[in-house]
Amino acid sequence: MSTDVVYLGTGRRKTASARVRLSEGEGKIQINNKELGDYFSLDQAIRTVEGPFNTIEQKEKFDVIAKVQGGGVNGQAEACAHGIARALLKFDEDLRIPLKKGGHLRRDPRRRERKKAGQPGARKRFQFSKR
């Protein structure tokens, strides 16, 4: 891997941020120095991370090393997928159309709404009593 060309991508989702290094290899995915299956125990999170590769049908062609921090399980998985998609674009610009169609390049802006003063949550109100 020392002489290989490395493609970098940054992915974000909610408060999670992932720095992804993509190199040509045999399909190993490593997140925070752990194998993909060891880091994410949920099958859905694993499928989310592998999503960009499944879209372009080239899973066994690349090795991924990702450092992810912040957020929860789903946010981290989606941040990794976003970073992988961005790194794949640097590898081959022709992959933009399938990745975009698969929804992997869009940064999902949704975040948790803050709790408002004078109510128990973001939208919930205290019970109203007429009398």
XYZ file of N, CA, C and O in Angstrom:
524
model
N 0.816 -1.198 0.000
C 0.000 0.000 0.000
C 0.860 1.262 0.000
O 0.374 2.344 -0.262
N 2.142 1.138 0.278
C 2.989 2.323 0.361
C 3.151 3.016 -0.995
O 3.265 4.221 -1.054
N 3.172 2.241 -2.110
C 3.330 2.855 -3.422
C 2.000 3.063 -4.139
O 1.974 3.637 -5.215
N 0.912 2.564 -3.575
C -0.400 2.713 -4.204
C -0.865 4.158 -4.181
O -0.487 4.942 -3.310
N -1.707 4.463 -5.145
C -2.345 5.776 -5.170
C -3.513 5.737 -4.198
O -4.289 4.787 -4.169
N -3.634 6.775 -3.376
C -4.686 6.827 -2.368
C -5.633 7.962 -2.708
O -5.198 9.071 -3.042
N -6.931 7.681 -2.636
C -7.965 8.685 -2.894
C -8.637 9.018 -1.571
O -9.049 8.119 -0.839
N -8.727 10.309 -1.260
C -9.285 10.741 0.017
C -10.684 11.307 -0.173
O -10.982 11.928 -1.190
N -11.528 11.085 0.830
C -12.876 11.648 0.816
C -13.344 11.890 2.236
O -13.011 11.126 3.143
N -14.100 12.950 2.429
C -14.657 13.256 3.741
C -16.167 13.154 3.658
O -16.779 13.731 2.760
N -16.755 12.421 4.595
C -18.205 12.284 4.623
C -18.743 12.737 5.964
O -18.093 12.569 7.000
N -19.937 13.322 5.932
C -20.555 13.785 7.177
C -22.028 13.435 7.188
O -22.672 13.396 6.153
N -22.549 13.247 8.402
C -23.977 13.005 8.601
C -24.294 13.324 10.050
O -23.629 12.796 10.947
N -25.293 14.176 10.301
C -25.630 14.636 11.647
C -24.357 15.159 12.314
O -23.739 16.087 11.805
N -23.916 14.570 13.424
C -22.685 15.053 14.069
C -21.508 14.122 13.804
O -20.435 14.305 14.381
N -21.686 13.125 12.943
C -20.611 12.185 12.629
C -19.787 12.699 11.456
O -20.321 13.286 10.517
N -18.482 12.460 11.527
C -17.577 12.872 10.467
C -16.606 11.732 10.184
O -16.033 11.160 11.110
N -16.438 11.396 8.893
C -15.571 10.285 8.512
C -14.525 10.753 7.509
O -14.853 11.407 6.521
N -13.253 10.409 7.774
C -12.170 10.647 6.823
C -11.830 9.301 6.197
O -11.453 8.356 6.899
N -11.967 9.217 4.884
C -11.852 7.932 4.182
C -10.635 7.943 3.265
O -10.410 8.902 2.525
N -9.851 6.860 3.326
C -8.734 6.627 2.412
C -9.087 5.414 1.566
O -9.316 4.329 2.098
N -9.112 5.600 0.260
C -9.513 4.544 -0.674
C -8.313 4.188 -1.535
O -7.672 5.083 -2.099
N -7.976 2.904 -1.609
C -6.881 2.465 -2.464
C -7.302 1.183 -3.168
O -8.193 0.472 -2.701
N -6.651 0.905 -4.286
C -6.992 -0.317 -5.017
C -6.482 -1.517 -4.235
O -5.366 -1.497 -3.723
N -7.340 -2.543 -4.108
C -6.977 -3.709 -3.314
C -7.956 -4.840 -3.529
O -8.467 -5.026 -4.627
N -8.254 -5.567 -2.439
C -9.117 -6.746 -2.577
C -10.427 -6.652 -1.805
O -11.049 -7.666 -1.527
N -10.856 -5.476 -1.416
C -12.191 -5.324 -0.837
C -12.252 -5.285 0.680
O -13.302 -5.516 1.263
N -11.133 -4.986 1.343
C -11.153 -4.891 2.809
C -11.652 -3.515 3.220
O -11.234 -2.503 2.671
N -12.545 -3.490 4.218
C -13.024 -2.218 4.755
C -12.669 -2.181 6.232
O -13.064 -3.062 6.993
N -11.911 -1.161 6.627
C -11.452 -1.028 8.006
C -11.907 0.335 8.533
O -11.657 1.362 7.904
N -12.593 0.313 9.670
C -13.072 1.548 10.269
C -12.500 1.649 11.680
O -12.683 0.742 12.491
N -11.821 2.754 11.968
C -11.165 2.972 13.265
C -10.337 1.760 13.685
O -10.437 1.267 14.816
N -9.531 1.253 12.761
C -8.618 0.116 12.977
C -9.332 -1.185 13.320
O -8.751 -2.068 13.945
N -10.601 -1.313 12.952
C -11.353 -2.566 13.138
C -11.974 -2.955 11.812
O -12.266 -2.104 10.985
N -12.198 -4.264 11.632
C -12.890 -4.725 10.427
C -14.322 -4.203 10.454
O -14.884 -3.945 11.526
N -14.934 -4.087 9.282
C -16.283 -3.527 9.163
C -17.288 -4.265 10.043
O -18.052 -3.653 10.784
N -17.277 -5.605 10.004
C -18.215 -6.409 10.793
C -17.990 -6.301 12.290
O -18.915 -6.475 13.083
N -16.746 -6.014 12.694
C -16.444 -5.866 14.118
C -16.855 -4.484 14.634
O -17.257 -4.338 15.783
N -16.722 -3.464 13.777
C -17.052 -2.107 14.212
C -18.561 -1.886 14.237
O -19.102 -1.358 15.190
N -19.246 -2.268 13.157
C -20.707 -2.135 13.092
C -21.328 -3.509 13.267
O -21.132 -4.395 12.437
N -22.087 -3.695 14.344
C -22.719 -4.998 14.575
C -24.043 -5.120 13.827
O -24.500 -6.223 13.565
N -24.655 -3.997 13.476
C -25.940 -4.030 12.774
C -25.730 -4.281 11.280
O -24.891 -3.635 10.645
N -26.540 -5.203 10.725
C -26.442 -5.511 9.296
C -26.780 -4.295 8.442
O -26.189 -4.083 7.386
N -27.748 -3.507 8.891
C -28.153 -2.343 8.106
C -27.011 -1.330 8.002
O -26.803 -0.729 6.948
N -26.263 -1.143 9.080
C -25.133 -0.220 9.052
C -24.056 -0.719 8.084
O -23.471 0.068 7.337
N -23.827 -2.027 8.078
C -22.842 -2.620 7.166
C -23.289 -2.428 5.719
O -22.494 -2.041 4.850
N -24.576 -2.666 5.443
C -25.108 -2.463 4.090
C -25.010 -1.001 3.666
O -24.750 -0.696 2.498
N -25.207 -0.084 4.618
C -25.115 1.345 4.318
C -23.695 1.714 3.894
O -23.498 2.433 2.919
N -22.701 1.212 4.630
C -21.303 1.515 4.312
C -20.928 0.946 2.943
O -20.230 1.587 2.155
N -21.414 -0.247 2.628
C -21.085 -0.891 1.354
C -21.927 -0.361 0.198
O -21.688 -0.716 -0.948
N -22.899 0.503 0.475
C -23.826 1.000 -0.533
C -23.189 1.567 -1.795
O -23.561 1.181 -2.905
N -22.209 2.494 -1.684
C -21.599 3.038 -2.901
C -20.935 1.966 -3.772
O -21.001 2.029 -4.996
N -20.309 0.960 -3.138
C -19.674 -0.115 -3.908
C -20.716 -0.977 -4.605
O -20.509 -1.422 -5.728
N -21.840 -1.238 -3.927
C -22.899 -2.040 -4.541
C -23.513 -1.306 -5.727
O -23.928 -1.931 -6.696
N -23.583 0.019 -5.643
C -24.146 0.808 -6.736
C -23.284 0.709 -7.989
O -23.800 0.556 -9.092
N -21.962 0.787 -7.820
C -21.075 0.727 -8.989
C -20.590 -0.695 -9.275
O -19.877 -0.918 -10.250
N -20.956 -1.654 -8.443
C -20.639 -3.080 -8.600
C -19.132 -3.328 -8.710
O -18.668 -4.045 -9.584
N -18.362 -2.714 -7.797
C -16.909 -2.911 -7.784
C -16.387 -3.080 -6.360
O -15.379 -2.498 -5.988
N -17.076 -3.882 -5.548
C -16.727 -4.007 -4.127
C -15.341 -4.612 -3.912
O -14.604 -4.185 -3.036
N -14.962 -5.611 -4.711
C -13.698 -6.318 -4.499
C -12.491 -5.572 -5.066
O -11.376 -6.071 -5.006
N -12.705 -4.387 -5.627
C -11.612 -3.676 -6.289
C -10.875 -2.705 -5.369
O -9.762 -2.304 -5.653
N -11.495 -2.322 -4.238
C -10.932 -1.270 -3.392
C -10.774 -1.714 -1.939
O -11.562 -2.489 -1.431
N -9.750 -1.150 -1.298
C -9.586 -1.258 0.153
C -9.928 0.098 0.748
O -9.583 1.138 0.178
N -10.583 0.085 1.907
C -11.001 1.323 2.559
C -10.439 1.364 3.974
O -10.534 0.387 4.711
N -9.848 2.486 4.324
C -9.463 2.755 5.707
C -10.166 4.046 6.095
O -9.937 5.084 5.471
N -11.035 3.970 7.094
C -11.810 5.147 7.498
C -11.600 5.436 8.971
O -11.519 4.524 9.793
N -11.521 6.716 9.284
C -11.507 7.181 10.671
C -12.789 7.971 10.860
O -13.020 8.965 10.165
N -13.621 7.512 11.791
C -14.917 8.166 11.988
C -15.068 8.550 13.449
O -14.616 7.836 14.338
N -15.681 9.718 13.687
C -15.891 10.169 15.065
C -17.187 10.936 15.154
O -17.665 11.483 14.171
N -17.752 10.957 16.356
C -18.985 11.693 16.609
C -20.211 10.917 16.158
O -20.123 9.976 15.383
N -21.368 11.330 16.660
C -22.620 10.729 16.222
C -22.844 9.333 16.754
O -22.107 8.829 17.596
N -23.876 8.690 16.238
C -24.233 7.334 16.636
C -23.931 6.353 15.522
O -23.251 6.679 14.554
N -24.473 5.156 15.651
C -24.174 4.077 14.710
C -24.614 4.441 13.296
O -23.821 4.370 12.349
N -25.875 4.853 13.123
C -26.379 5.156 11.785
C -25.693 6.379 11.186
O -25.356 6.391 9.995
N -25.480 7.409 11.978
C -24.807 8.597 11.482
C -23.393 8.289 11.030
O -22.934 8.776 9.992
N -22.680 7.455 11.783
C -21.316 7.094 11.414
C -21.292 6.254 10.146
O -20.441 6.447 9.276
N -22.251 5.324 10.025
C -22.319 4.482 8.825
C -22.591 5.337 7.588
O -21.945 5.169 6.547
N -23.522 6.272 7.696
C -23.849 7.123 6.555
C -22.713 8.090 6.239
O -22.475 8.417 5.073
N -21.986 8.548 7.261
C -20.829 9.403 7.028
C -19.740 8.630 6.275
O -19.111 9.164 5.355
N -19.526 7.362 6.637
C -18.545 6.527 5.936
C -18.940 6.340 4.478
O -18.109 6.457 3.579
N -20.222 6.051 4.238
C -20.698 5.847 2.872
C -20.523 7.120 2.037
O -20.115 7.065 0.871
N -20.798 8.272 2.645
C -20.648 9.557 1.961
C -19.177 9.793 1.601
O -18.854 10.214 0.479
N -18.288 9.497 2.545
C -16.854 9.662 2.287
C -16.346 8.711 1.213
O -15.527 9.093 0.373
N -16.836 7.464 1.216
C -16.439 6.489 0.198
C -16.881 6.966 -1.180
O -16.119 6.907 -2.152
N -18.119 7.463 -1.271
C -18.634 7.946 -2.555
C -17.798 9.113 -3.076
O -17.475 9.182 -4.262
N -17.414 10.019 -2.190
C -16.600 11.165 -2.611
C -15.209 10.727 -3.051
O -14.639 11.284 -3.998
N -14.641 9.737 -2.365
C -13.322 9.232 -2.750
C -13.403 8.494 -4.089
O -12.486 8.595 -4.917
N -14.501 7.767 -4.328
C -14.685 7.073 -5.606
C -14.738 8.066 -6.768
O -14.267 7.778 -7.867
N -15.312 9.242 -6.515
C -15.356 10.282 -7.549
C -13.954 10.729 -7.948
O -13.700 11.011 -9.118
N -13.056 10.814 -6.964
C -11.682 11.211 -7.265
C -10.970 10.122 -8.059
O -10.093 10.402 -8.864
N -11.359 8.860 -7.832
C -10.789 7.748 -8.584
C -11.235 7.806 -10.038
O -10.431 7.661 -10.951
N -12.557 8.014 -10.259
C -13.085 8.037 -11.620
C -14.298 8.963 -11.676
O -15.341 8.656 -11.088
N -14.169 10.059 -12.373
C -15.249 11.056 -12.465
C -16.478 10.506 -13.196
O -17.582 11.004 -13.007
N -16.303 9.451 -13.994
C -17.440 8.845 -14.711
C -18.415 8.149 -13.767
O -19.533 7.819 -14.169
N -18.005 7.906 -12.534
C -18.890 7.252 -11.562
C -19.906 8.219 -10.965
O -20.784 7.810 -10.208
N -19.798 9.519 -11.304
C -20.709 10.523 -10.737
C -22.172 10.190 -11.016
O -23.007 10.263 -10.120
N -22.506 9.798 -12.242
C -23.905 9.562 -12.617
C -24.518 8.419 -11.800
O -25.560 8.607 -11.172
N -23.888 7.224 -11.750
C -24.515 6.163 -10.926
C -24.535 6.473 -9.431
O -25.507 6.149 -8.742
N -23.475 7.113 -8.921
C -23.435 7.435 -7.493
C -24.496 8.479 -7.141
O -25.130 8.418 -6.089
N -24.682 9.445 -8.037
C -25.681 10.484 -7.798
C -27.083 9.890 -7.864
O -27.955 10.224 -7.057
N -27.290 8.987 -8.835
C -28.600 8.330 -8.976
C -28.909 7.478 -7.739
O -30.052 7.385 -7.316
N -27.870 6.878 -7.170
C -28.032 6.071 -5.966
C -28.183 6.896 -4.698
O -28.431 6.365 -3.620
N -28.006 8.219 -4.800
C -28.175 9.113 -3.655
C -26.996 9.124 -2.695
O -27.139 9.508 -1.538
N -25.812 8.740 -3.169
C -24.659 8.639 -2.276
C -23.859 9.931 -2.162
O -23.042 10.068 -1.251
N -24.069 10.875 -3.072
C -23.259 12.095 -3.057
C -23.918 13.239 -2.313
O -23.282 14.241 -2.028
N -25.190 13.103 -1.999
C -25.914 14.187 -1.338
C -25.637 14.161 0.158
O -25.798 13.146 0.811
N -25.233 15.297 0.703
C -25.004 15.433 2.138
C -26.357 15.656 2.791
O -27.006 16.669 2.544
N -26.797 14.720 3.611
C -28.113 14.809 4.250
C -28.059 15.882 5.344
O -27.359 15.722 6.340
N -28.789 16.994 5.192
C -28.657 18.105 6.129
C -29.487 17.958 7.401
O -29.380 18.792 8.296
N -30.304 16.920 7.490
C -31.202 16.819 8.642
C -30.421 16.611 9.933
O -29.471 15.841 9.979
N -30.850 17.322 10.964
C -30.221 17.224 12.271
C -31.293 17.176 13.335
O -32.462 17.427 13.062
N -30.875 16.913 14.556
C -31.793 16.885 15.672
C -32.240 18.310 15.980
O -31.424 19.240 16.027
N -33.555 18.484 16.183
C -34.075 19.807 16.510
C -33.856 20.073 17.995
O -34.013 19.186 18.829
N -33.498 21.309 18.325
C -33.179 21.603 19.716
C -34.446 21.676 20.580
O -35.530 21.980 20.093
N -34.270 21.407 21.864
C -35.370 21.529 22.827
C -35.625 23.014 23.070
O -34.692 23.785 23.218
N -36.909 23.393 23.071
C -37.263 24.800 23.270
C -37.579 25.061 24.748
O -38.045 24.168 25.457
N -37.369 26.301 25.163
C -37.646 26.687 26.544
C -39.153 26.672 26.794
O -39.931 27.036 25.920
N -39.553 26.260 27.976
C -40.971 26.259 28.342
C -41.749 25.083 27.801
O -42.976 25.087 27.837
N -41.085 24.072 27.266
C -41.757 22.854 26.820
C -40.841 21.658 27.077
O -39.632 21.823 27.230
N -41.417 20.449 27.153
C -40.604 19.296 27.546
C -39.670 18.763 26.456
O -38.738 18.032 26.757
N -39.910 19.115 25.194
C -39.053 18.631 24.116
C -39.011 19.640 22.989
O -39.369 20.801 23.167
N -38.597 19.190 21.798
C -38.485 20.106 20.666
C -39.859 20.570 20.200
O -40.070 21.745 19.923
N -40.812 19.631 20.118
C -42.137 19.979 19.617
C -43.245 19.733 20.632
O -44.296 20.347 20.589
N -43.009 18.793 21.535
C -44.029 18.434 22.516
C -44.304 19.599 23.465
O -43.400 20.345 23.829
N -45.576 19.761 23.818
C -45.971 20.815 24.772
C -46.426 20.160 26.069
O -46.856 19.013 26.070
N -46.382 20.937 27.128
C -46.961 20.456 28.394
C -48.479 20.385 28.205
O -49.050 21.156 27.419
N -49.126 19.480 28.943
C -50.567 19.289 28.795
C -51.330 20.556 29.150
O -51.058 21.206 30.161
N -52.292 20.927 28.270
C -53.094 22.116 28.481
C -54.297 21.785 29.349
O -54.979 20.788 29.124
N -54.555 22.602 30.344
C -55.720 22.388 31.208
C -56.545 23.657 31.235
O -56.047 24.752 31.540
N -57.811 23.515 30.842
C -58.681 24.681 30.794
C -59.028 25.141 32.212
O -59.163 26.327 32.481
N -59.260 24.185 33.095
C -59.625 24.529 34.476
C -58.662 23.930 35.458
O -58.190 22.872 35.318
